[in-house]
Amino acid sequence: MSPPLDSTRFEQLRASGDLPSPKGVALAVIRLTRQQDVTIAELARVISADPAFVGRVIKAANGLVAFERRPVASVHEALMVLGLPAVRTMVLGFSLLSHYRRGACRAFDYNRFWSSSLASALAAQVLAERTRAGAADELFAVGLLAHVGELALATLYPAEYDLVLESTRKPGAAPLLELEGAQFAINHCELTSAMLEDWGLPKVFLDAVAQVDAPATVPAPEGSRARRLLHTLAAASRVAEICVAEESARPRLAAALFAESSLGVERECLVTDCQRIAGLWVEWCSMLQLDPPAPPNFANLAESGPISIAAGNPGPVAQAGSKEQIPAKQPNHPEPDGPAVEEAPANSPRALIVDDEPRTRGSLRAVLEQAHYEVHEAGNGREGMERALELQPQIMILDWNMPELNGPDLVRALRQTRIGQTIYMILLTHSDDDEHLVEAFEAGADDFIAKPLRPRILAARLRAGQRVVRLQQEVEREHEEIRHFASQLAVTNRRLHEAALTDALTGFPNRRYAIDRIQQEWSAAQRWGRPLSCMIIDLDNFKQINDTRGHDVGDEVLRSAADALRSALRGQDVICRTGGDEFLAICPETDLARALVCAERLRNALDSLSLQVGDAKVVISASIGVAMRESWMQDVDALIKQADLGAYLAKQKGRNCVATVQKTGDSRNEPVAAE
């Protein structure tokens, strides 16, 4: 078992500067909501600076109000309905969608990722109304960000992640999480959890997101909020898979969803909820300019009857991180993630004209096309904002006076985004007086042109702008090389850190990791009042094997013993090699009686081993001491000492047995053997 993600690794990734993060208005909202005395009016004023966020937040609020209430019509009302925590996380998700709608990782389907994330968000919100696992608005935000680690890896390592995703589609390929860990020394689940923690999400959500892929293995108490939350998010993820899956795969996925009883929701209610989710999903995808597949008809899928999950070709599913992968997007047929945009030739810079006068746009287009630009147009400031974020042009020419959003305000809004910071912006103005020009430059414009247009002057200023753009691109290439070097160094450091915590011979975590881990489990058991047990596993007669057979045979005995212990261990337990022939097993959520049963299973696994050395066989066995945390124990050392005494007692009783010096249910007692 590999050590958990350490904060140093995440800090290295964050320091690279490429980790997906909130920008502009979203960053201001997050900072503002962290202040204890922030008012709804202040927050509404900040959000109102971005028209796109206004519409999305109001729509999210209207999805929560009761039918008999009038619809929410203002940001202030939306904030009253949603609450500050949900708004913070929701705006964060929308910010990432706006700025990371596309990227350089070819095999990562950005449009599909966001379509699936949106379906997961809506499903979590709707299902929360049934399960009462949490506030519906908060679960919307959590569902939207539940797989952000996949996006982060595609952003940080586009070329390398492309190869990883391609590898998962080969027959017999290892699971995606395993391939990610080998390539980047971190997987997308670990990265998601670290990012959400960094953004301030509550721990109960972090735990649920980290375990959503395998909810059945989580030892949360039945009926607890943590369990309901986990199963709600897991069901939301399944609904999202169905939404973005190919038509042929949907019946199989729906059969698994409707067969699941852990939600505690009747089948008819679940079908109704899924139909509602599909309708909301279509509306939201349209508003966010996503291009999803045709929505599923959950009523028909439910009526199609149970389908064997093992039968047939499963077909693709939703996300890059799913166990069943979507096919790689063909480079010659990219899927759109917004309005259709023609592909630019590789050597042609893109230019965007934003002006409400068709004649002016035509004049500008003629000059730009003569300079071999790929030219796009927008007729007002709002459309210009959307087109700029979508096209990512190198140069923009904007009129000063436009409907909906004027030129200076559009420049300011774009400069708050990551994409807008690199665009060379030229403002068209009817006046060239000093105050007018100062206002243009203070808004963030790079240059200005006074009307009426003079083609030669415009062409000369375009050439000057292109020189600036080329310099920026050269600087960015140099930064990219530095970031790539830094990321490779971070991966190397992570692997060195893992090596420092791993026993090279057996592959088990070493003593250093064991002490840290059992201390963590001790603190958790103490905090929540849950049982914790441990075992000392001491191989019998190992010194004699080393002395008579040699150290190479001793090493082979250790490797064989480790393999046997690994195969017999429960999923929740951790086993470490703490000495030459000694292992420590940590058993969270386990009382003494169950720990003794588990120890006996480990002893049997070792007892069935034999190693052929020449003409002779080397028999392998172990003496195992078991102990459980009790109220009188002051620290971890007391627990380990009790297990050590149990191992000593087992050896006294003739070896190859299990023993404890405790009795089940006693708070403190004299040493008593128990096999």
XYZ file of C-alpha atoms in Angstrom:
675
model
C 0.000 0.000 0.000
C 1.505 3.321 -1.076
C 1.795 6.198 1.373
C -0.908 8.883 1.260
C -0.427 12.094 -0.725
C 1.799 14.479 1.175
C 1.245 18.229 1.178
C 4.701 18.845 -0.305
C 3.710 17.198 -3.585
C 0.596 19.348 -3.907
C 2.559 22.485 -3.065
C 4.982 21.614 -5.883
C 2.134 21.316 -8.357
C 0.520 24.530 -7.173
C 3.836 26.367 -7.412
C 4.079 25.436 -11.107
C 1.419 28.082 -11.830
C -0.530 25.812 -14.198
C -2.858 24.127 -11.702
C -6.488 25.018 -12.607
C -7.519 27.819 -10.294
C -10.194 30.514 -10.026
C -9.681 33.738 -11.977
C -11.052 37.261 -11.979
C -14.474 37.615 -10.388
C -14.423 34.047 -9.049
C -11.179 34.709 -7.178
C -12.644 37.917 -5.745
C -15.772 36.045 -4.621
C -13.740 33.327 -2.880
C -11.602 35.897 -1.071
C -14.657 37.896 -0.061
C -16.589 34.900 1.310
C -13.661 34.037 3.572
C -14.272 37.295 5.464
C -16.529 36.861 8.470
C -18.242 40.248 8.082
C -19.022 40.069 4.363
C -22.552 41.166 3.422
C -24.872 39.844 0.729
C -24.842 43.286 -0.911
C -21.035 43.294 -1.205
C -21.005 39.821 -2.694
C -23.804 40.664 -5.135
C -21.888 43.722 -6.309
C -18.767 41.666 -7.073
C -20.686 38.909 -8.906
C -22.602 41.496 -10.950
C -19.305 42.527 -12.547
C -19.423 39.332 -14.613
C -22.688 38.973 -16.586
C -21.996 35.280 -17.300
C -21.806 34.439 -13.579
C -24.988 36.418 -12.896
C -27.079 34.227 -15.204
C -25.585 30.979 -13.924
C -26.019 31.802 -10.234
C -29.634 32.942 -10.756
C -30.437 29.768 -12.689
C -28.878 27.623 -9.946
C -31.027 29.392 -7.349
C -34.187 28.918 -9.407
C -33.467 25.193 -9.472
C -33.915 25.135 -5.683
C -36.965 27.354 -5.029
C -40.310 25.706 -4.439
C -42.843 25.725 -7.269
C -45.252 28.010 -5.441
C -42.657 30.773 -5.004
C -41.951 33.346 -7.660
C -38.708 32.792 -9.595
C -35.461 34.396 -8.436
C -34.705 37.439 -10.590
C -31.658 39.113 -9.014
C -28.206 38.217 -7.740
C -29.180 39.397 -4.262
C -32.144 37.000 -4.142
C -30.014 34.168 -5.534
C -27.457 34.645 -2.769
C -30.224 34.560 -0.153
C -31.433 31.211 -1.559
C -28.027 29.596 -2.069
C -25.989 30.811 0.890
C -22.338 31.874 0.941
C -20.607 28.421 1.038
C -22.503 27.135 -1.988
C -22.009 30.363 -3.941
C -18.261 30.265 -3.320
C -17.884 26.719 -4.600
C -20.379 27.198 -7.447
C -18.645 30.309 -8.785
C -15.336 28.455 -8.512
C -16.679 25.636 -10.700
C -18.099 28.046 -13.282
C -14.786 29.908 -13.380
C -12.897 26.713 -14.165
C -15.438 25.850 -16.871
C -14.975 29.249 -18.505
C -11.179 29.176 -18.460
C -10.470 25.472 -19.014
C -13.082 24.687 -21.662
C -10.370 23.390 -23.960
C -6.725 22.467 -23.713
C -3.703 20.814 -25.240
C -4.306 17.194 -24.133
C -5.645 15.532 -27.293
C -7.032 12.356 -25.718
C -8.831 14.243 -22.940
C -12.338 15.175 -24.112
C -12.871 18.578 -22.486
C -16.432 18.994 -23.733
C -17.381 15.543 -22.464
C -15.645 16.164 -19.141
C -17.656 19.340 -18.469
C -20.905 17.804 -19.754
C -20.409 14.905 -17.348
C -19.420 17.186 -14.460
C -22.519 19.291 -15.029
C -24.740 16.183 -15.088
C -23.092 14.995 -11.858
C -23.741 18.384 -10.236
C -27.417 18.422 -11.194
C -27.877 14.786 -10.177
C -26.264 15.408 -6.782
C -28.551 18.404 -6.254
C -31.757 16.551 -7.186
C -30.914 13.337 -5.316
C -29.964 15.302 -2.193
C -33.578 16.427 -1.948
C -34.487 12.738 -1.486
C -31.608 11.459 0.627
C -31.158 14.549 2.829
C -27.423 13.887 2.684
C -26.648 17.599 2.584
C -27.803 20.948 1.289
C -28.823 20.556 -2.366
C -26.986 23.715 -3.436
C -23.747 22.572 -1.794
C -23.977 19.154 -3.416
C -24.456 20.820 -6.810
C -21.117 22.550 -6.315
C -19.392 19.407 -5.024
C -20.706 17.341 -7.936
C -19.392 19.918 -10.400
C -15.856 19.666 -8.979
C -15.781 15.979 -8.006
C -13.425 15.014 -10.859
C -11.392 18.210 -11.208
C -8.174 16.232 -10.664
C -8.566 14.758 -14.166
C -8.736 18.254 -15.646
C -5.719 19.270 -13.563
C -3.538 16.415 -14.880
C -4.612 17.183 -18.459
C -3.661 20.837 -17.859
C -0.377 20.213 -16.039
C 0.905 17.389 -18.254
C -0.975 17.510 -21.586
C 1.452 15.371 -23.606
C 2.141 12.852 -20.840
C -1.531 12.520 -19.851
C -2.415 11.990 -23.488
C -0.141 8.914 -23.492
C -1.633 7.669 -20.211
C -5.202 7.923 -21.521
C -4.218 6.172 -24.737
C -2.612 3.385 -22.688
C -5.850 2.706 -20.792
C -7.581 1.797 -24.037
C -5.206 -1.042 -24.836
C -6.283 -4.625 -24.040
C -5.186 -5.729 -20.575
C -4.172 -2.211 -19.546
C -3.716 -1.362 -15.873
C -6.374 0.835 -14.187
C -6.136 4.560 -14.864
C -5.322 5.429 -11.230
C -2.389 3.023 -11.272
C -1.045 4.416 -14.561
C -1.398 7.983 -13.270
C 0.481 7.141 -10.081
C 3.315 5.516 -12.023
C 3.640 8.454 -14.438
C 3.025 11.455 -12.178
C 3.496 10.064 -8.634
C -0.080 11.210 -7.967
C -3.494 10.159 -9.306
C -6.514 12.281 -10.135
C -8.438 11.248 -6.989
C -5.603 12.379 -4.717
C -5.224 15.597 -6.679
C -8.974 16.320 -6.570
C -9.016 15.919 -2.803
C -5.983 18.191 -2.342
C -7.423 20.886 -4.623
C -10.826 20.884 -2.931
C -9.155 21.086 0.473
C -7.060 24.009 -0.762
C -10.237 25.758 -1.913
C -11.785 25.392 1.522
C -14.431 22.679 1.062
C -15.526 20.954 4.306
C -13.811 17.676 5.185
C -17.030 15.668 4.969
C -17.182 16.505 1.251
C -13.482 15.764 0.739
C -13.883 12.281 2.232
C -16.924 11.542 0.081
C -15.258 12.707 -3.140
C -12.135 10.654 -2.387
C -14.181 7.470 -1.915
C -16.964 7.948 -4.459
C -15.509 5.389 -6.900
C -15.781 2.558 -4.345
C -18.545 3.424 -1.835
C -19.211 -0.205 -0.902
C -15.746 -0.571 0.639
C -16.057 2.463 2.930
C -16.599 1.528 6.603
C -18.969 4.431 7.361
C -21.754 3.501 9.826
C -25.055 2.493 8.203
C -27.497 5.395 8.144
C -24.849 8.012 8.970
C -24.701 11.271 7.069
C -21.259 10.392 5.720
C -22.632 7.200 4.184
C -25.706 8.908 2.721
C -23.514 11.634 1.260
C -21.127 9.116 -0.262
C -23.888 7.053 -1.873
C -25.633 10.196 -3.136
C -22.491 11.368 -4.926
C -21.799 7.851 -6.231
C -25.325 7.647 -7.677
C -24.910 11.131 -9.182
C -21.723 9.949 -10.872
C -23.604 6.964 -12.342
C -26.360 9.218 -13.657
C -23.691 11.398 -15.289
C -22.127 8.336 -16.918
C -25.491 7.436 -18.432
C -26.038 10.986 -19.706
C -22.789 11.180 -21.686
C -22.512 7.496 -22.671
C -23.164 6.124 -26.128
C -26.710 4.891 -26.726
C -25.609 1.243 -26.748
C -23.990 1.504 -23.293
C -26.887 3.244 -21.533
C -29.114 0.190 -20.810
C -26.278 -1.619 -19.035
C -25.353 1.444 -16.975
C -29.003 2.152 -16.134
C -29.502 -1.442 -14.973
C -26.664 -0.984 -12.486
C -28.110 2.333 -11.299
C -31.670 1.102 -10.767
C -30.486 -2.111 -9.128
C -28.633 -0.106 -6.471
C -30.539 -0.033 -3.165
C -28.078 1.886 -0.998
C -29.759 5.232 -1.745
C -32.940 4.179 0.007
C -35.019 5.726 -2.821
C -37.866 3.785 -4.439
C -37.318 2.821 -8.068
C -40.238 4.921 -9.364
C -38.977 7.998 -7.509
C -35.454 7.451 -8.792
C -36.706 7.219 -12.389
C -38.688 10.439 -11.943
C -35.656 12.199 -10.494
C -33.433 11.002 -13.351
C -35.917 12.300 -15.921
C -35.836 15.673 -14.187
C -32.029 15.627 -14.131
C -31.887 14.938 -17.881
C -34.167 17.903 -18.587
C -32.138 20.252 -16.402
C -28.933 18.963 -17.989
C -30.085 19.923 -21.483
C -30.996 23.438 -20.287
C -27.682 23.965 -18.500
C -25.586 22.604 -21.380
C -27.318 25.025 -23.727
C -26.664 27.960 -21.407
C -22.997 27.010 -20.943
C -22.509 26.304 -24.670
C -21.605 22.656 -24.167
C -22.357 20.098 -26.854
C -23.686 16.970 -25.095
C -25.104 13.847 -26.747
C -28.871 13.391 -26.980
C -30.258 13.099 -23.423
C -31.267 9.628 -22.212
C -34.892 8.659 -21.638
C -34.667 7.171 -18.165
C -38.289 5.994 -18.215
C -37.579 3.821 -21.250
C -34.290 2.614 -19.745
C -36.073 1.587 -16.557
C -38.767 -0.298 -18.485
C -36.223 -2.190 -20.587
C -35.767 -4.621 -17.671
C -32.634 -5.875 -15.920
C -29.624 -6.390 -18.126
C -26.653 -8.544 -17.280
C -23.806 -6.208 -16.580
C -21.354 -8.772 -17.815
C -23.147 -9.263 -21.123
C -22.416 -7.481 -24.348
C -19.974 -4.816 -25.294
C -20.092 -2.239 -22.525
C -19.360 0.718 -24.711
C -17.812 3.986 -23.584
C -18.701 5.884 -20.453
C -18.377 9.367 -19.153
C -15.050 10.492 -17.884
C -11.404 10.038 -18.537
C -10.999 8.666 -15.032
C -13.713 6.021 -15.237
C -12.873 2.363 -15.098
C -14.279 1.962 -18.608
C -12.767 4.534 -20.887
C -14.287 6.639 -23.640
C -12.660 6.241 -27.027
C -9.972 8.723 -27.891
C -11.240 11.736 -29.808
C -10.000 11.491 -33.364
C -7.686 14.373 -34.213
C -9.311 14.924 -37.611
C -12.828 15.027 -36.151
C -12.720 17.056 -32.927
C -15.941 17.306 -31.015
C -17.176 20.899 -30.594
C -17.409 22.423 -27.142
C -19.325 25.517 -28.099
C -20.427 27.254 -31.291
C -18.796 25.819 -34.409
C -15.455 27.456 -35.101
C -13.376 26.844 -38.192
C -9.903 25.492 -37.545
C -7.160 28.083 -38.033
C -4.137 27.232 -40.140
C -1.202 26.533 -37.902
C 0.734 29.618 -39.099
C -2.153 32.138 -39.163
C -2.727 34.356 -36.124
C -6.331 34.874 -35.024
C -7.920 38.304 -34.824
C -11.303 39.243 -33.353
C -13.169 42.398 -34.380
C -15.789 43.658 -31.912
C -17.860 46.488 -33.364
C -21.585 47.110 -33.805
C -21.116 48.794 -37.222
C -20.974 46.275 -40.124
C -19.190 48.765 -42.382
C -16.368 49.247 -39.867
C -16.059 45.488 -39.406
C -15.791 45.059 -43.169
C -12.992 47.646 -43.444
C -11.065 46.071 -40.583
C -11.539 42.584 -42.025
C -10.058 43.656 -45.362
C -6.886 44.968 -43.698
C -6.530 41.952 -41.410
C -7.050 39.394 -44.163
C -4.482 41.177 -46.301
C -2.083 40.702 -43.368
C -2.959 36.960 -43.393
C -4.992 36.895 -40.181
C -7.822 34.468 -39.547
C -10.601 36.969 -38.831
C -13.654 36.561 -36.564
C -16.339 39.120 -35.731
C -18.718 40.019 -32.917
C -21.470 42.621 -33.037
C -21.553 43.730 -29.378
C -19.499 43.639 -26.193
C -21.272 40.650 -24.618
C -20.797 38.538 -27.735
C -17.205 39.772 -27.964
C -16.496 38.508 -24.436
C -17.828 35.046 -25.236
C -16.003 34.827 -28.573
C -12.714 35.984 -27.048
C -12.809 33.309 -24.341
C -13.733 30.695 -26.938
C -11.323 31.640 -29.765
C -8.381 32.908 -27.686
C -7.274 35.358 -30.402
C -3.838 36.904 -30.493
C -5.194 40.368 -31.403
C -8.533 42.083 -30.727
C -9.816 45.344 -32.190
C -12.686 46.789 -30.132
C -14.884 49.808 -30.652
C -15.198 52.199 -27.720
C -18.987 52.600 -27.839
C -20.991 49.367 -28.167
C -24.314 48.068 -26.849
C -24.469 45.821 -23.759
C -20.752 46.179 -22.884
C -18.551 49.047 -24.089
C -14.935 48.712 -25.199
C -13.123 49.776 -21.979
C -15.393 47.585 -19.812
C -14.824 44.630 -22.144
C -11.052 45.146 -21.904
C -11.234 45.260 -18.103
C -13.341 42.098 -17.963
C -10.982 40.198 -20.263
C -7.882 41.300 -18.366
C -9.309 39.567 -15.294
C -9.183 36.219 -17.108
C -6.128 34.128 -17.850
C -6.894 34.100 -21.580
C -7.474 37.851 -21.747
C -4.119 38.666 -20.170
C -2.252 37.541 -23.307
C -4.458 39.198 -25.971
C -3.122 42.338 -27.684
C -6.086 44.759 -27.570
C -6.548 47.842 -29.753
C -9.378 50.283 -28.942
C -11.101 52.280 -31.691
C -12.007 55.789 -30.569
C -13.480 58.935 -32.107
C -11.283 61.133 -29.906
C -7.548 61.289 -29.317
C -7.487 63.818 -26.481
C -5.240 62.978 -23.533
C -7.973 62.101 -21.023
C -9.580 59.712 -23.487
C -6.290 57.952 -24.176
C -5.373 57.715 -20.479
C -8.727 56.031 -19.815
C -8.068 53.541 -22.628
C -4.664 52.538 -21.285
C -5.881 52.383 -17.684
C -8.622 49.998 -18.801
C -5.870 47.677 -20.048
C -5.712 48.432 -23.781
C -2.354 47.984 -25.512
C -2.957 50.554 -28.281
C -5.624 52.799 -29.787
C -6.663 53.904 -33.265
C -8.666 57.058 -33.918
C -11.525 56.969 -36.393
C -11.899 57.352 -39.330
C -9.723 54.329 -40.078
C -6.562 54.744 -42.131
C -5.550 51.349 -43.553
C -1.783 52.048 -43.679
C -1.701 53.238 -40.063
C -3.806 50.262 -38.981
C -1.497 47.834 -40.820
C 1.574 49.399 -39.195
C 0.056 49.136 -35.716
C -0.939 45.543 -36.375
C 2.674 44.753 -37.247
C 3.810 46.365 -33.997
C 1.211 44.369 -32.095
C 2.299 41.154 -33.768
C 5.882 41.753 -32.649
C 4.659 42.061 -29.057
C 2.611 38.872 -29.451
C 5.643 36.990 -30.798
C 7.751 38.154 -27.851
C 5.024 36.989 -25.451
C 4.910 33.609 -27.174
C 8.690 33.224 -26.898
C 8.538 34.077 -23.191
C 5.676 31.595 -22.741
C 7.686 28.878 -24.504
C 10.585 29.513 -22.144
C 8.215 29.410 -19.170
C 6.755 26.171 -20.496
C 10.213 24.607 -20.609
C 10.843 25.726 -17.031
C 7.451 24.399 -15.895
C 8.085 21.102 -17.642
C 11.457 20.790 -15.923
C 9.879 21.711 -12.581
C 7.088 19.158 -13.033
C 9.562 16.398 -13.869
C 11.599 17.360 -10.827
C 8.444 17.246 -8.686
C 7.634 13.749 -9.950
C 11.176 12.644 -9.158
C 10.937 14.138 -5.666
C 7.623 12.373 -5.075
C 9.104 9.035 -6.124
C 12.091 9.604 -3.859
C 9.706 10.393 -1.014
C 7.771 7.184 -1.671
C 11.029 5.223 -1.823
C 11.993 6.633 1.565
C 8.748 5.219 3.006
C 8.862 1.833 1.237
C 10.741 -1.353 2.026
C 12.583 -2.261 -1.164
C 12.595 -6.015 -0.560
C 8.891 -6.626 0.164
C 7.264 -3.532 -1.324
C 5.488 -2.893 1.985
C 5.639 0.509 3.697
C 8.576 0.664 6.121
C 8.849 1.406 9.846
C 8.888 5.175 9.339
C 5.588 5.047 7.485
C 4.152 2.543 9.977
C 4.709 4.834 12.964
C 3.134 7.820 11.173
C 0.162 5.792 9.976
C -0.690 4.108 13.260
C -0.468 7.511 14.962
C -3.029 8.854 12.462
C -5.340 5.896 13.049
C -4.909 6.277 16.825
C -5.980 9.936 16.637
C -9.001 9.074 14.469
C -10.066 6.237 16.784
C -9.686 8.497 19.808
C -11.664 11.304 18.189
C -14.578 9.198 16.946
C -14.598 6.515 19.640
C -13.983 3.705 17.154
C -12.013 0.500 17.709
C -8.417 0.119 16.539
C -6.330 -3.045 16.622
C -2.847 -3.997 15.502
C -0.752 -7.132 15.075
C 2.925 -7.934 15.452
C 3.818 -10.685 12.967
C 7.152 -12.346 13.743
C 8.446 -15.046 11.350
C 9.511 -18.210 13.183
C 13.144 -19.372 13.113
C 14.122 -16.747 10.549
C 17.612 -16.248 12.010
C 18.243 -19.963 11.701
C 17.177 -19.875 8.029
C 19.576 -16.998 7.370
C 22.451 -18.720 9.179
C 22.029 -22.151 7.571
C 20.638 -21.340 4.131
C 22.169 -17.945 3.439
C 20.800 -14.433 3.106
C 19.573 -14.955 -0.455
C 17.240 -17.694 0.802
C 16.265 -15.444 3.715
C 15.332 -12.677 1.271
C 13.237 -15.109 -0.748
C 11.446 -16.197 2.434
C 10.645 -12.564 3.231
C 9.318 -11.907 -0.288
C 7.158 -15.054 -0.228
C 5.837 -14.200 3.225
C 5.010 -10.657 2.090
C 3.076 -11.954 -0.931
C 1.093 -14.352 1.269
C 0.275 -11.617 3.800
C -0.720 -9.210 1.042
C -3.160 -11.708 -0.493
C -4.792 -12.514 2.866
C -5.087 -8.919 4.099
C -8.408 -7.074 4.229
C -8.801 -3.964 2.066
C -9.016 -1.581 5.047
C -5.876 -2.911 6.777
C -2.282 -1.723 6.357
C 0.767 -3.930 6.782
C 4.336 -2.659 7.106
C 7.746 -4.259 7.507
C 9.195 -2.835 10.701
C 12.308 -4.974 11.129
C 14.286 -7.897 9.737
C 11.590 -10.576 10.143
C 8.901 -8.499 11.822
C 5.749 -6.949 10.328
C 3.171 -4.607 11.825
C -0.470 -4.846 10.670
C -2.759 -1.876 11.440
C -6.484 -2.706 11.555
C -8.756 0.369 11.830
C -12.449 -0.060 12.712
C -11.611 -3.522 14.151
C -12.230 -4.854 17.631
C -10.157 -7.585 19.308
C -12.398 -10.491 18.312
C -12.349 -9.606 14.625
C -8.618 -8.857 14.754
C -7.980 -12.368 16.117
C -9.955 -13.866 13.217
C -7.976 -11.784 10.752
C -4.686 -12.771 12.407
C -5.594 -16.447 12.140
C -6.221 -15.986 8.422
C -2.760 -14.429 8.031
C -1.165 -17.260 10.028
C -2.853 -19.860 7.809
C -1.637 -18.074 4.689
C 1.958 -18.263 5.937
C 1.609 -21.819 7.235
C 0.592 -23.060 3.793
C 3.844 -21.753 2.272
C 6.948 -23.799 1.623
C 10.079 -22.782 -0.254
C 12.095 -25.295 -2.274
C 15.851 -24.872 -1.716
C 17.798 -27.541 -3.587
C 16.503 -30.879 -2.393
C 15.082 -29.461 0.819
C 11.945 -27.467 1.646
C 11.977 -24.435 3.907
C 8.813 -24.234 6.006
C 7.489 -20.741 6.778
C 5.347 -19.859 9.776
C 4.800 -16.934 12.130
C 3.900 -16.077 15.702
C 1.316 -13.271 15.749
C 0.476 -11.025 18.676
C -2.814 -9.085 18.607
C -3.886 -6.037 20.641
C -6.773 -3.558 20.647
C -6.751 0.066 21.779
C -8.292 0.452 25.238
C -9.177 3.492 27.325
C -6.319 3.032 29.778
C -3.676 3.176 27.035
C -2.013 6.562 26.959
C -0.436 6.391 23.502
C 0.396 4.265 20.481
C 3.436 2.784 22.179
C 1.187 1.137 24.784
C -0.885 -0.500 22.050
C 2.171 -1.787 20.174
C 3.683 -3.072 23.417
C 0.534 -5.128 24.092
C 0.764 -6.658 20.602
C 4.478 -7.338 21.148
C 3.688 -9.163 24.388
C 1.137 -11.223 22.465
C 3.776 -12.238 19.894
C 6.167 -13.189 22.711
C 3.411 -15.285 24.288
C 2.760 -17.020 20.950
C 6.420 -18.012 20.713
C 6.326 -19.343 24.272
C 3.343 -21.499 23.328
C 5.349 -23.239 20.600
C 5.272 -20.749 17.692
C 3.001 -20.804 14.612
C 0.012 -19.499 16.547
C -1.938 -16.345 17.407
C -2.040 -14.906 20.937
C -3.170 -11.849 22.842
C -2.665 -10.616 26.397
C -6.096 -8.961 26.444
C -9.647 -10.149 26.871
C -12.523 -8.874 24.800
C -14.571 -6.337 26.733
C -12.110 -5.852 29.652
C -10.777 -2.352 30.234
C -7.586 -3.678 31.752
C -6.549 -7.187 32.667
C -3.741 -9.524 33.373
C -2.012 -11.188 30.386
C -4.104 -14.094 29.135
C -3.393 -16.198 26.078
C -6.001 -16.480 23.370
C -5.427 -18.517 20.278
